[in-house]
Amino acid sequence: MSSVDTQLEELKAEIKSELPADISVSDVTYEGPELVIYTRDPKRFARNGDLIRDLAGTLRKRITVRPDPVALSPPERARERIREVIPEEAGVTDLDFHEDTGEVVIQADKPGVVIGRNGATLREITREVGWTPEVVRTPPIESSTVSNVRDFLKQEREDRRQILERVGRQIHREELANEQWVRITMLGSCREVGRSSFILSTAETRILVDCGEKPGTGESPYMDIPEALGAGANSLDAVVLTHAHLDHSALIPLLYKHGYDGPVYTTEPTRDLMGLLQLDYLDVERKEGRSPPYDPEMVREAIKHAIPIEYGDVTDIAPDVKLTLHNAGHALGSAIAHFHIGDGLYNVAFSGDIHYGETRLFDGAVNDFPRVETLVLESTYGGRNDYQTDQEDSERKLVEAINETHDRGGTVVVPTSAVGRSQELMLVLEEAMREGEIPEMPVHLDGMIWEATAVHTTYPEYLRSDLRDRIFGEEENPFLADAFSQVDGGDDVRREIAEGDPAIVLSPSEMVTSGPITSWLRHAGPDPDSRLVFVDYQAQGTLGRRIQNGLREVPIDDGVGRSETVQLAMDVDTLDGFSGHADRQGLENFVKTMNPRPEKILCVDGDERAVQDLSSGLYHEYHLRTFTPKNLETFRFR
Amino acid sequence: MSSVDTQLEELKAEIKSELPADISVSDVTYEGPELVIYTRDPKRFARNGDLIRDLAGTLRKRITVRPDPVALSPPERARERIREVIPEEAGVTDLDFHEDTGEVVIQADKPGVVIGRNGATLREITREVGWTPEVVRTPPIESSTVSNVRDFLKQEREDRRQILERVGRQIHREELANEQWVRITMLGSCREVGRSSFILSTAETRILVDCGEKPGTGESPYMDIPEALGAGANSLDAVVLTHAHLDHSALIPLLYKHGYDGPVYTTEPTRDLMGLLQLDYLDVERKEGRSPPYDPEMVREAIKHAIPIEYGDVTDIAPDVKLTLHNAGHALGSAIAHFHIGDGLYNVAFSGDIHYGETRLFDGAVNDFPRVETLVLESTYGGRNDYQTDQEDSERKLVEAINETHDRGGTVVVPTSAVGRSQELMLVLEEAMREGEIPEMPVHLDGMIWEATAVHTTYPEYLRSDLRDRIFGEEENPFLADAFSQVDGGDDVRREIAEGDPAIVLSPSEMVTSGPITSWLRHAGPDPDSRLVFVDYQAQGTLGRRIQNGLREVPIDDGVGRSETVQLAMDVDTLDGFSGHADRQGLENFVKTMNPRPEKILCVDGDERAVQDLSSGLYHEYHLRTFTPKNLETFRFR
Ligand SMILES: [Zn+2]
Ligand SMILES: [Zn+2]
Ligand SMILES: [Zn+2]
Ligand SMILES: [Zn+2]
Ligand SMILES: [Zn+2]
């Protein structure tokens, strides 16, 4: 009998002794980080709302209770009863019964109503029909991304259960190492922006944090070295993804191509957005004439292996590692990944990308942790002069720029990341238009911006609470304002828009030598009445950065594979107040008010100058031990 | 056709075009780092002494010429002619013909006479008989270690040729990496003394430097991590061994147990001494009741895979790495390993253990290099107060201590390393006795000291020149002085010596809780007229260090597996002037006069205090960037 089986036998005995005698325990298994208890008496279980919570406290595990199949009402009868139990206003749109696990997935417009106060309605459902309800939100804006992911996971349920069981046994394996140490290997994003990737390793466990590409170069993290995949992809215990942007996520599917078969821990919205962005990435690679590093099939593998975690939930991901994700304020579902290692041995937090203050979309990044000795901190705007304008100022300037451009009949083109900044700008534009600060005019959302927006509205828990309320207020969803429309078509449609009446265009910026933005440069670029407004960080070496720096003869792809040069006559502005990244002040404030203050800070994900400035600034200001690691280096902390 | 085969074809063509038309080239192959040219005209080749040197210069390769079998005189005729060509005084003791390679190994008392001025006699031999002569020295003191190694290698010739061919093709493979970087991973000896081990890696190549145990603890370097053997032992390109001491060499054979099948580059004496010490190490492990980490068979594998290099020879060991070994002054064959990486990309030197000044045995460590950006520097005596007495002073004190002990009828016991310090002390004692500074009395050499001494006399090229001359002067070999005798027997014999007339004992110190030194402590320890004299560095945690620190109730093994306590009544002295290690001053001088001065120094192989003191001392004195790495860390240089 393996040590995990022994452990489960012992847990079963302990659970039996903790539960009232009339509740049977037919089986106890691990599914991923969760302990699953099968019972023939789900209704009795449901009667006592505290039983599960108490058990979880005693066993110090996350617990799920599932009905043994014998305890289930037939689906058709159950469906009827569930419809009766759930109040009408919940807006149930789908019920989906899974006999293998005794779960019923309830999709509804208002999940809160399905859940009921403190879960009362859910418990009532189980009491009535035996099934375990799981609630998901019906996307307020239809999202093919979300429905594709949900359909796919439904179809792969059996596979997924096997994955979860294997992962669960792996997490709860007996600890074998007889030494304790903690180290971090830098696979990318050191003294550069992009290709974020780190290995956090202990004597027992190896965890990959992020695996992104380097925008504008196609460079990958150093995956071939022994510390990464050299010893085989399956020598990794876990992958943790801070957020969906490609500079953090693009190469996650590649791990599965290399034989990795373990979990990706991330938030639910990041899982969905990651799929959306990765598929687009493959598309772009193909269009650029490069051979994509993996197939769409591998994106599905990554999604199948994703284990969603909510902010604040402490999750066992290895015998000696607990992971907690915290809001990073940077993009939908973006997280700071906090690792608690050993039993109080060490704590490391990876910031991913952060925004310290609140934005229209998100609360500011969390910087309050039970313990943290080392912080791996993004430094995009870490340079000594990298102070951004207040968003208010930038908004005022944007309004002026739009009015000016509108008055002279031009088009305002804003290249921006489809996930995060686009939605922030939509909120700005919707308000400005509603309040009459800018004239009513069409706002064209190009590429995947619309789809990304739909995903945002599916996960309002991850948005600021006032925004969440607005999305669910009937006519009030700002993302559904009349001005917004999706660009539907190719180069011709974009030319019509660029040459037509005054308009605003939000276009994904990820690609600047081909893709939508090229069309906009070609058609609006030569028009001196039009205007290009940068609102995102433009990485060194990208076309965006070069245009910011004054390049006006812009080499682009003509859409049929040839290269041409566009003469930019449009105005070029940079408004940095909309950034999803903390500026230098924000990074300092994040550290200054961080609780507890870390002993060591590794400055990463900023160019050479930015990390050096931030590192020496934090050292002099707060007397922390700060470092500017190089790629391929390994730091030991314990 | 593989790229190596193509390369060899091209080389063959180039060689043919460089050679006179009457010299045929039947084959060209790699054997380890050497390019081997087979010719049917070895005699014509030998006629022109410059041909090989010129070719080596043109091709920038080390070249060996071998006769095609058709060109060889029959061994019996050749034997006769060779005897005639070599002058009588050379003292030829053996001729050994290898038809597979056309080599004849000539063992002689005076190899120099066999070689002749600038190799004239060797060339004459080839001209006469076609065979390629290789000369080895007949050990002046018979050494079973040396003869065992030589016999073993003779027996394994065929295997060894295959190994060398494989290694040769590996070294000369096409460079595949499209990036260049250089890094060092610390597997041991950081902030501690012992278990020296490092990985030097580039995008193309991974090299293990040393692989020792930690004395007194049995701890190994971190071999299980991905950077070491995690990706499979055969992912290493090469192993380089600085010297034979077990804290640098003990676990080299373990690599072969793990499937490593590549070369160990080291000096010839280190190869032989390593085998001697490793076999003893296995013995001790067994006697201590631990299960040895590998079998003697693996020691033989290591010897079979050893590729001896002479001091100063620049040797290709990978497509992008050239190795040069330089005298380190620390022990017989001990070397500083200098790596030239890429084409001028980077240079790193690993000091191994060094002695900066000259000793009776050796010249001082070399600190003159063509280039060197990073020095990995031993720090055993790096502490701020680690100044050793001059050896002269220590010798005077030793003489006094011996006289005093002699006069009161006691025994002087000197625990010391069998390789290096023992021979240095023998030279001191022999001179003192010859010059009448101490009375004639027996000097008992315990354990493997005698055997180690014999190995020293086999490789006089590695000794100071005046000592070399004395060893070959007829009656003058100091190691053969009458006073010296080997301890032949067990505990009883040692008791008799300890309880008998005044005497001096040199006993291997490697083991202090069992082994010879235990006998001496048991029998001489309680005698207040006797004396224990430490002359070596005693690592933290070892029994030696604890006795130095005042421990007088000494737990030892009673020889039959039980533990007993000996009450030490003998005097205990420490004389640090005989150390094989540079003291703090020596380390500073080594760096100060180093040419060129390195940019970075990594202080290793010293306890926490020693590395910190040395690091900050060198930083403040010479404004170098100094580091005190931790085990498991990786530094990147390029
Ligand atoms: Zn981001
Ligand atoms: Zn980032
Ligand atoms: Zn970013
Ligand atoms: Zn040594
Ligand atoms: Zn050493």
Coordinates of C-alpha atoms in Angstrom, one line a residue, chain B residues 147-614:
Chain B
S147 CA 52.0 -0.7 -11.1
N148 CA 48.4 -1.6 -10.5
V149 CA 47.2 1.4 -12.5
R150 CA 49.7 0.6 -15.3
D151 CA 48.8 -3.0 -15.4
F152 CA 45.1 -2.2 -15.4
L153 CA 45.4 0.3 -18.2
K154 CA 47.4 -2.2 -20.2
Q155 CA 44.7 -4.8 -19.8
E156 CA 41.9 -2.3 -20.7
R157 CA 43.7 -0.9 -23.7
E158 CA 41.0 -1.8 -26.2
D159 CA 38.2 -0.4 -24.1
R160 CA 40.2 2.7 -23.4
R161 CA 40.7 3.3 -27.1
Q162 CA 37.0 3.1 -27.7
I163 CA 36.5 5.5 -24.8
L164 CA 39.0 7.9 -26.2
E165 CA 37.6 7.8 -29.7
R166 CA 34.1 8.5 -28.4
V167 CA 35.4 11.3 -26.2
G168 CA 37.3 12.7 -29.1
R169 CA 34.3 12.8 -31.3
Q170 CA 32.3 14.4 -28.5
I171 CA 35.0 17.1 -28.0
H172 CA 35.1 17.9 -31.7
R173 CA 31.4 17.8 -32.4
E174 CA 29.8 20.7 -34.2
E175 CA 28.8 23.5 -31.9
L176 CA 25.0 23.6 -31.7
A177 CA 24.2 26.4 -29.3
N178 CA 23.2 29.6 -30.9
E179 CA 23.7 31.7 -27.7
Q180 CA 26.7 32.2 -25.5
W181 CA 26.7 32.3 -21.8
V182 CA 28.9 31.1 -18.9
R183 CA 27.8 30.1 -15.5
I184 CA 29.0 28.3 -12.4
T185 CA 26.7 26.3 -10.1
M186 CA 28.0 25.6 -6.6
L187 CA 27.4 22.0 -5.6
G188 CA 29.5 22.1 -2.4
S189 CA 32.3 23.7 -0.4
C190 CA 30.5 27.0 -0.1
R191 CA 30.7 28.5 3.4
E192 CA 32.2 25.2 4.5
V193 CA 35.4 23.2 4.1
G194 CA 35.1 20.1 2.0
R195 CA 32.9 18.5 -0.6
S196 CA 34.3 20.7 -3.3
S197 CA 32.2 20.5 -6.5
F198 CA 31.1 22.9 -9.2
I199 CA 29.4 22.8 -12.5
L200 CA 30.9 25.1 -15.1
S201 CA 28.3 25.4 -17.9
T202 CA 27.9 27.1 -21.2
A203 CA 25.0 27.0 -23.7
E204 CA 27.0 24.1 -25.3
T205 CA 28.8 22.3 -22.5
R206 CA 28.6 21.1 -18.9
I207 CA 31.8 20.4 -16.9
L208 CA 32.0 19.1 -13.4
V209 CA 35.0 20.4 -11.5
D210 CA 35.9 18.2 -8.5
C211 CA 33.5 16.0 -6.6
G212 CA 34.7 15.6 -3.0
E213 CA 33.2 14.5 0.3
K214 CA 33.0 16.6 3.5
P215 CA 35.4 15.2 6.0
G216 CA 34.0 14.3 9.4
T217 CA 30.4 14.4 8.1
G218 CA 30.3 12.1 5.1
E219 CA 28.2 14.7 3.4
S220 CA 28.3 14.7 -0.4
P221 CA 27.9 17.6 -2.8
Y222 CA 24.4 18.3 -4.1
M223 CA 24.5 15.8 -6.9
D224 CA 20.8 15.1 -7.2
I225 CA 19.8 18.6 -8.3
P226 CA 18.9 19.0 -12.0
E227 CA 22.1 21.0 -12.7
A228 CA 24.3 18.1 -11.5
L229 CA 23.0 14.6 -12.3
G230 CA 19.3 15.4 -12.5
A231 CA 19.4 15.4 -16.3
G232 CA 21.4 12.2 -16.3
A233 CA 25.1 11.8 -15.6
N234 CA 25.8 11.6 -19.3
S235 CA 24.6 15.1 -19.8
L236 CA 28.0 16.1 -18.4
D237 CA 30.7 16.6 -21.1
A238 CA 33.7 16.3 -18.8
V239 CA 35.0 16.0 -15.3
V240 CA 38.1 17.9 -14.2
L241 CA 39.8 17.0 -11.0
T242 CA 42.2 19.6 -9.3
H243 CA 43.8 17.1 -7.0
A244 CA 43.5 13.8 -5.3
H245 CA 42.5 14.7 -1.7
L246 CA 39.2 13.1 -0.8
D247 CA 37.5 16.4 -0.1
H248 CA 37.9 17.1 -3.9
S249 CA 37.9 13.5 -5.3
A250 CA 36.0 11.1 -3.2
L251 CA 32.8 10.9 -5.2
I252 CA 34.2 10.9 -8.7
P253 CA 33.7 7.1 -9.1
L254 CA 30.1 7.6 -8.1
L255 CA 29.5 9.4 -11.4
Y256 CA 30.3 6.2 -13.2
K257 CA 27.9 4.3 -11.0
H258 CA 25.3 6.8 -12.1
G259 CA 26.1 6.1 -15.8
Y260 CA 28.6 8.8 -16.6
D261 CA 30.9 7.5 -19.3
G262 CA 33.1 10.5 -20.1
P263 CA 36.6 11.6 -19.3
V264 CA 38.2 12.8 -16.1
Y265 CA 40.9 15.3 -16.9
T266 CA 43.6 15.5 -14.4
T267 CA 47.4 15.1 -14.0
E268 CA 48.9 11.7 -14.1
P269 CA 50.0 11.6 -10.4
T270 CA 46.5 12.8 -9.4
R271 CA 45.0 10.0 -11.3
D272 CA 47.1 7.4 -9.4
L273 CA 46.7 9.1 -6.0
M274 CA 43.0 9.5 -6.5
G275 CA 42.7 5.7 -6.9
L276 CA 44.8 5.1 -3.8
L277 CA 42.8 7.4 -1.7
Q278 CA 39.4 6.4 -3.0
L279 CA 40.0 2.7 -2.4
D280 CA 41.1 3.7 1.2
Y281 CA 38.0 5.7 1.5
L282 CA 35.8 2.7 0.6
D283 CA 37.7 0.7 3.2
V284 CA 37.2 3.3 5.9
E285 CA 33.5 3.6 5.1
R286 CA 33.1 -0.1 5.4
K287 CA 35.1 -0.2 8.7
E288 CA 33.0 2.6 10.1
G289 CA 29.9 0.5 9.4
R290 CA 28.6 2.7 6.6
S291 CA 27.8 1.3 3.2
P292 CA 30.2 2.7 0.7
P293 CA 28.5 4.7 -2.0
Y294 CA 30.2 2.7 -4.8
D295 CA 32.3 -0.3 -5.4
P296 CA 36.1 -0.5 -6.1
E297 CA 35.0 -1.4 -9.7
M298 CA 33.9 2.2 -10.1
V299 CA 37.4 3.5 -9.0
R300 CA 38.8 1.5 -11.8
E301 CA 36.2 3.0 -14.2
A302 CA 37.4 6.5 -13.1
I303 CA 41.0 5.5 -13.8
K304 CA 40.1 4.0 -17.1
H305 CA 38.4 7.2 -18.1
A306 CA 41.2 9.5 -16.8
I307 CA 42.9 11.6 -19.5
P308 CA 46.2 12.8 -18.1
I309 CA 47.2 16.4 -18.9
E310 CA 50.5 18.0 -18.1
Y311 CA 50.8 21.4 -16.5
G312 CA 50.6 24.1 -19.1
D313 CA 49.2 22.1 -22.0
V314 CA 46.2 23.8 -23.5
T315 CA 43.7 21.1 -24.2
D316 CA 40.3 21.1 -26.1
I317 CA 37.8 19.4 -23.9
A318 CA 34.6 20.6 -25.6
P319 CA 33.8 22.5 -28.8
D320 CA 33.9 25.7 -26.8
V321 CA 36.2 25.0 -23.9
K322 CA 39.9 24.7 -23.5
L323 CA 41.4 23.5 -20.3
T324 CA 44.9 24.2 -18.9
L325 CA 46.2 22.8 -15.6
H326 CA 48.8 24.8 -13.7
N327 CA 50.8 23.8 -10.6
A328 CA 48.9 24.6 -7.4
G329 CA 51.8 23.9 -5.0
H330 CA 49.5 22.0 -2.7
A331 CA 50.0 18.3 -3.2
L332 CA 51.6 16.0 -5.8
G333 CA 50.0 16.8 -9.2
S334 CA 47.6 19.4 -7.7
A335 CA 46.4 21.9 -10.2
I336 CA 44.7 25.1 -10.8
A337 CA 42.1 24.5 -13.5
H338 CA 42.0 27.3 -16.1
F339 CA 39.1 27.3 -18.6
H340 CA 39.1 29.4 -21.7
I341 CA 35.6 29.5 -23.0
G342 CA 34.4 30.4 -26.5
D343 CA 36.7 32.3 -28.8
G344 CA 37.9 34.8 -26.2
L345 CA 34.4 34.9 -24.6
Y346 CA 35.4 34.2 -21.0
N347 CA 38.1 32.7 -18.7
V348 CA 37.6 31.1 -15.3
A349 CA 40.2 29.6 -13.0
F350 CA 39.4 27.2 -10.2
S351 CA 42.2 27.3 -7.7
G352 CA 41.5 23.9 -6.1
D353 CA 43.7 24.0 -3.0
I354 CA 46.8 26.1 -3.3
H355 CA 50.0 26.9 -1.6
Y356 CA 51.4 30.3 -2.8
G357 CA 55.0 30.0 -1.6
E358 CA 57.3 27.2 -2.4
T359 CA 57.7 24.3 0.0
R360 CA 60.3 21.6 0.3
L361 CA 58.2 19.5 -2.1
F362 CA 56.8 21.9 -4.6
D363 CA 57.1 25.2 -6.4
G364 CA 54.5 27.8 -5.4
A365 CA 51.2 28.0 -7.1
V366 CA 51.1 29.5 -10.6
N367 CA 49.2 32.8 -10.8
D368 CA 50.1 33.9 -14.3
F369 CA 47.5 33.3 -16.9
P370 CA 46.9 34.6 -20.5
R371 CA 43.5 35.8 -19.4
V372 CA 41.2 35.3 -16.4
E373 CA 38.0 37.2 -15.6
T374 CA 36.8 35.1 -12.7
L375 CA 38.7 33.2 -10.0
V376 CA 37.1 30.6 -7.8
L377 CA 39.4 30.8 -4.8
E378 CA 39.9 28.4 -1.9
S379 CA 39.6 30.2 1.5
T380 CA 40.6 27.5 4.0
Y381 CA 42.8 30.0 5.8
G382 CA 40.9 33.1 4.7
G383 CA 40.0 34.3 8.1
R384 CA 41.2 37.7 9.3
N385 CA 43.6 36.1 11.8
D386 CA 44.5 33.0 9.8
Y387 CA 48.2 33.9 9.5
Q388 CA 50.4 30.8 9.7
T389 CA 53.8 30.8 11.3
D390 CA 56.7 30.6 8.8
Q391 CA 57.6 27.0 8.0
E392 CA 61.1 27.7 9.4
D393 CA 59.7 28.7 12.8
S394 CA 57.4 25.7 12.8
E395 CA 60.3 23.5 11.9
R396 CA 62.3 24.9 14.8
K397 CA 59.4 24.3 17.1
L398 CA 58.9 20.8 15.8
V399 CA 62.6 20.1 16.4
E400 CA 62.3 21.4 20.0
A401 CA 59.1 19.4 20.6
I402 CA 60.8 16.2 19.3
N403 CA 63.9 16.7 21.4
E404 CA 61.8 17.4 24.5
T405 CA 59.6 14.4 24.0
H406 CA 62.6 12.2 23.1
D407 CA 64.4 13.3 26.3
R408 CA 61.5 12.3 28.5
G409 CA 61.1 9.0 26.6
G410 CA 57.8 9.8 24.9
T411 CA 56.4 9.3 21.4
V412 CA 55.6 12.2 19.0
V413 CA 52.4 11.4 17.0
V414 CA 51.7 13.6 14.0
P415 CA 48.3 13.0 12.3
T416 CA 48.6 14.3 8.8
S417 CA 47.4 13.8 5.3
A418 CA 49.1 10.8 3.7
V419 CA 49.4 12.7 0.5
G420 CA 51.5 15.9 0.7
R421 CA 52.1 16.9 4.3
S422 CA 53.6 13.5 5.2
Q423 CA 56.2 13.8 2.5
E424 CA 57.0 17.4 3.5
L425 CA 57.5 16.3 7.1
M426 CA 59.7 13.4 6.0
L427 CA 62.0 15.9 4.3
V428 CA 62.1 18.0 7.4
L429 CA 62.8 15.0 9.7
E430 CA 65.4 13.5 7.3
E431 CA 67.3 16.8 7.2
A432 CA 67.1 17.4 11.0
M433 CA 68.4 14.0 11.7
R434 CA 71.1 14.2 9.1
E435 CA 72.3 17.5 10.5
G436 CA 72.1 16.3 14.1
E437 CA 69.3 18.7 15.2
I438 CA 67.3 15.7 16.5
P439 CA 68.7 12.4 17.6
E440 CA 68.5 9.4 15.3
M441 CA 65.3 7.6 16.1
P442 CA 62.7 5.6 14.2
V443 CA 60.1 7.5 12.2
H444 CA 57.1 5.2 11.7
L445 CA 55.0 5.8 8.7
D446 CA 51.5 4.4 9.2
G447 CA 48.7 3.6 6.8
M448 CA 49.2 4.5 3.2
I449 CA 52.0 7.1 3.8
W450 CA 54.7 4.8 2.5
E451 CA 52.7 4.0 -0.6
A452 CA 51.9 7.7 -1.2
T453 CA 55.6 8.5 -0.9
A454 CA 56.4 5.9 -3.5
V455 CA 54.0 7.6 -5.9
H456 CA 55.8 10.9 -5.3
T457 CA 59.1 9.4 -6.4
T458 CA 57.5 8.1 -9.5
Y459 CA 56.6 11.6 -10.7
P460 CA 59.6 13.7 -9.9
E461 CA 58.6 16.2 -12.7
Y462 CA 55.9 17.3 -10.3
L463 CA 58.4 18.0 -7.5
R464 CA 60.8 20.9 -6.9
S465 CA 63.8 20.6 -9.2
D466 CA 66.4 20.3 -6.4
L467 CA 64.4 17.5 -4.8
R468 CA 64.0 15.8 -8.2
D469 CA 67.8 15.8 -8.6
R470 CA 68.3 14.3 -5.1
I471 CA 65.8 11.5 -5.8
F472 CA 67.9 10.5 -8.8
G473 CA 71.2 11.0 -7.2
E474 CA 72.3 7.5 -6.2
E475 CA 72.4 7.3 -2.4
E476 CA 70.6 10.6 -1.9
N477 CA 66.9 9.8 -2.1
P478 CA 65.8 11.5 1.2
F479 CA 62.7 9.3 1.3
L480 CA 64.9 6.2 1.6
A481 CA 66.6 7.4 4.8
D482 CA 67.2 4.6 7.3
A483 CA 65.0 6.1 10.0
F484 CA 61.9 5.7 7.9
S485 CA 59.9 2.5 8.2
Q486 CA 56.4 1.4 7.4
V487 CA 54.1 0.3 10.2
D488 CA 53.5 -3.3 9.4
G489 CA 50.7 -4.8 11.5
G490 CA 47.8 -3.8 13.6
D491 CA 46.9 -2.4 17.0
D492 CA 49.6 -4.6 18.8
V493 CA 52.4 -3.3 16.7
R494 CA 51.3 0.2 17.4
R495 CA 51.1 -0.4 21.1
E496 CA 54.6 -1.8 21.1
I497 CA 55.9 1.3 19.3
A498 CA 54.0 3.7 21.6
E499 CA 55.2 1.9 24.7
G500 CA 58.8 1.4 23.4
D501 CA 61.7 3.7 22.9
P502 CA 61.2 7.3 21.8
A503 CA 59.9 7.5 18.3
I504 CA 58.1 9.7 15.8
V505 CA 54.9 8.5 14.2
L506 CA 53.3 10.0 11.1
S507 CA 49.8 8.7 10.9
P508 CA 47.1 9.5 8.3
S509 CA 44.7 11.9 9.9
E510 CA 41.8 11.3 7.5
M511 CA 39.9 9.3 10.1
V512 CA 39.9 10.3 13.6
T513 CA 37.3 8.1 15.2
S514 CA 38.7 4.9 13.9
G515 CA 41.7 3.8 11.7
P516 CA 45.4 4.1 12.7
I517 CA 45.1 7.4 14.5
T518 CA 42.7 5.7 17.0
S519 CA 45.4 3.2 17.9
W520 CA 47.9 5.9 18.5
L521 CA 45.5 7.9 20.7
R522 CA 44.7 4.9 22.7
H523 CA 48.3 3.8 23.3
A524 CA 50.2 7.1 23.4
G525 CA 47.3 9.4 24.5
P526 CA 47.3 8.6 28.2
D527 CA 51.1 9.0 28.4
P528 CA 51.9 12.5 29.6
D529 CA 55.4 12.1 28.2
S530 CA 54.1 11.8 24.7
R531 CA 52.9 14.4 22.4
L532 CA 50.3 15.0 19.6
V533 CA 51.3 17.5 17.0
F534 CA 48.7 18.9 14.5
V535 CA 50.1 20.2 11.3
D536 CA 47.0 20.2 9.1
Y537 CA 43.8 22.2 8.9
Q538 CA 41.2 20.5 11.1
A539 CA 37.8 21.0 9.6
Q540 CA 34.9 22.2 11.8
G541 CA 33.1 19.4 13.5
T542 CA 36.0 16.9 13.2
L543 CA 37.4 15.2 16.2
G544 CA 40.8 16.8 15.4
R545 CA 39.2 20.3 15.7
R546 CA 37.6 19.4 18.9
I547 CA 40.9 18.1 20.4
Q548 CA 42.6 21.3 19.2
N549 CA 39.8 23.2 21.0
G550 CA 40.6 21.4 24.3
L551 CA 38.6 18.2 24.2
R552 CA 40.6 15.7 26.4
E553 CA 38.0 12.9 26.9
V554 CA 38.2 11.5 23.4
P555 CA 35.5 9.1 22.1
I556 CA 37.1 6.5 19.9
D557 CA 36.5 3.1 18.4
D558 CA 38.2 0.3 20.3
G559 CA 39.0 -1.5 17.1
V560 CA 36.4 -4.2 17.5
G561 CA 33.4 -1.9 16.9
R562 CA 32.7 -0.7 20.4
S563 CA 33.1 2.9 21.5
E564 CA 35.4 3.8 24.4
T565 CA 36.7 7.0 25.9
V566 CA 40.4 7.8 26.0
Q567 CA 41.7 10.3 28.5
L568 CA 44.3 12.4 26.7
A569 CA 47.3 13.2 29.0
M570 CA 49.8 13.8 26.2
D571 CA 50.7 17.3 25.2
V572 CA 48.8 18.7 22.3
D573 CA 50.5 21.2 19.9
T574 CA 49.4 22.8 16.7
L575 CA 52.1 23.8 14.3
D576 CA 50.5 25.6 11.3
G577 CA 53.6 26.3 9.3
F578 CA 53.6 23.0 7.4
S579 CA 50.2 23.6 5.9
G580 CA 49.7 22.7 2.3
H581 CA 47.3 25.7 2.1
A582 CA 48.2 29.3 1.6
D583 CA 47.4 31.3 4.7
R584 CA 45.6 34.5 4.6
Q585 CA 48.7 36.4 3.6
G586 CA 49.4 33.8 0.9
L587 CA 45.9 34.1 -0.5
E588 CA 46.2 37.8 -0.6
N589 CA 49.6 37.6 -2.2
F590 CA 48.3 35.2 -4.7
V591 CA 45.6 37.6 -5.8
K592 CA 47.8 40.7 -5.4
T593 CA 50.5 39.4 -7.8
M594 CA 48.1 37.5 -10.0
N595 CA 48.5 38.4 -13.7
P596 CA 46.1 39.5 -15.0
R597 CA 44.1 40.5 -12.0
P598 CA 40.6 38.9 -12.2
E599 CA 37.4 41.0 -12.2
K600 CA 35.5 38.7 -9.9
I601 CA 36.5 36.3 -7.1
L602 CA 34.3 33.7 -5.6
C603 CA 35.5 32.7 -2.2
V604 CA 34.8 29.0 -1.5
D605 CA 36.2 26.1 0.5
G606 CA 36.4 27.9 3.8
D607 CA 34.1 28.1 6.8
E608 CA 31.5 31.0 6.9
R609 CA 33.9 33.3 8.8
A610 CA 36.9 32.6 6.6
V611 CA 35.1 33.3 3.3
Q612 CA 33.4 36.4 4.6
D613 CA 36.7 37.8 5.9
L614 CA 38.6 36.9 2.7

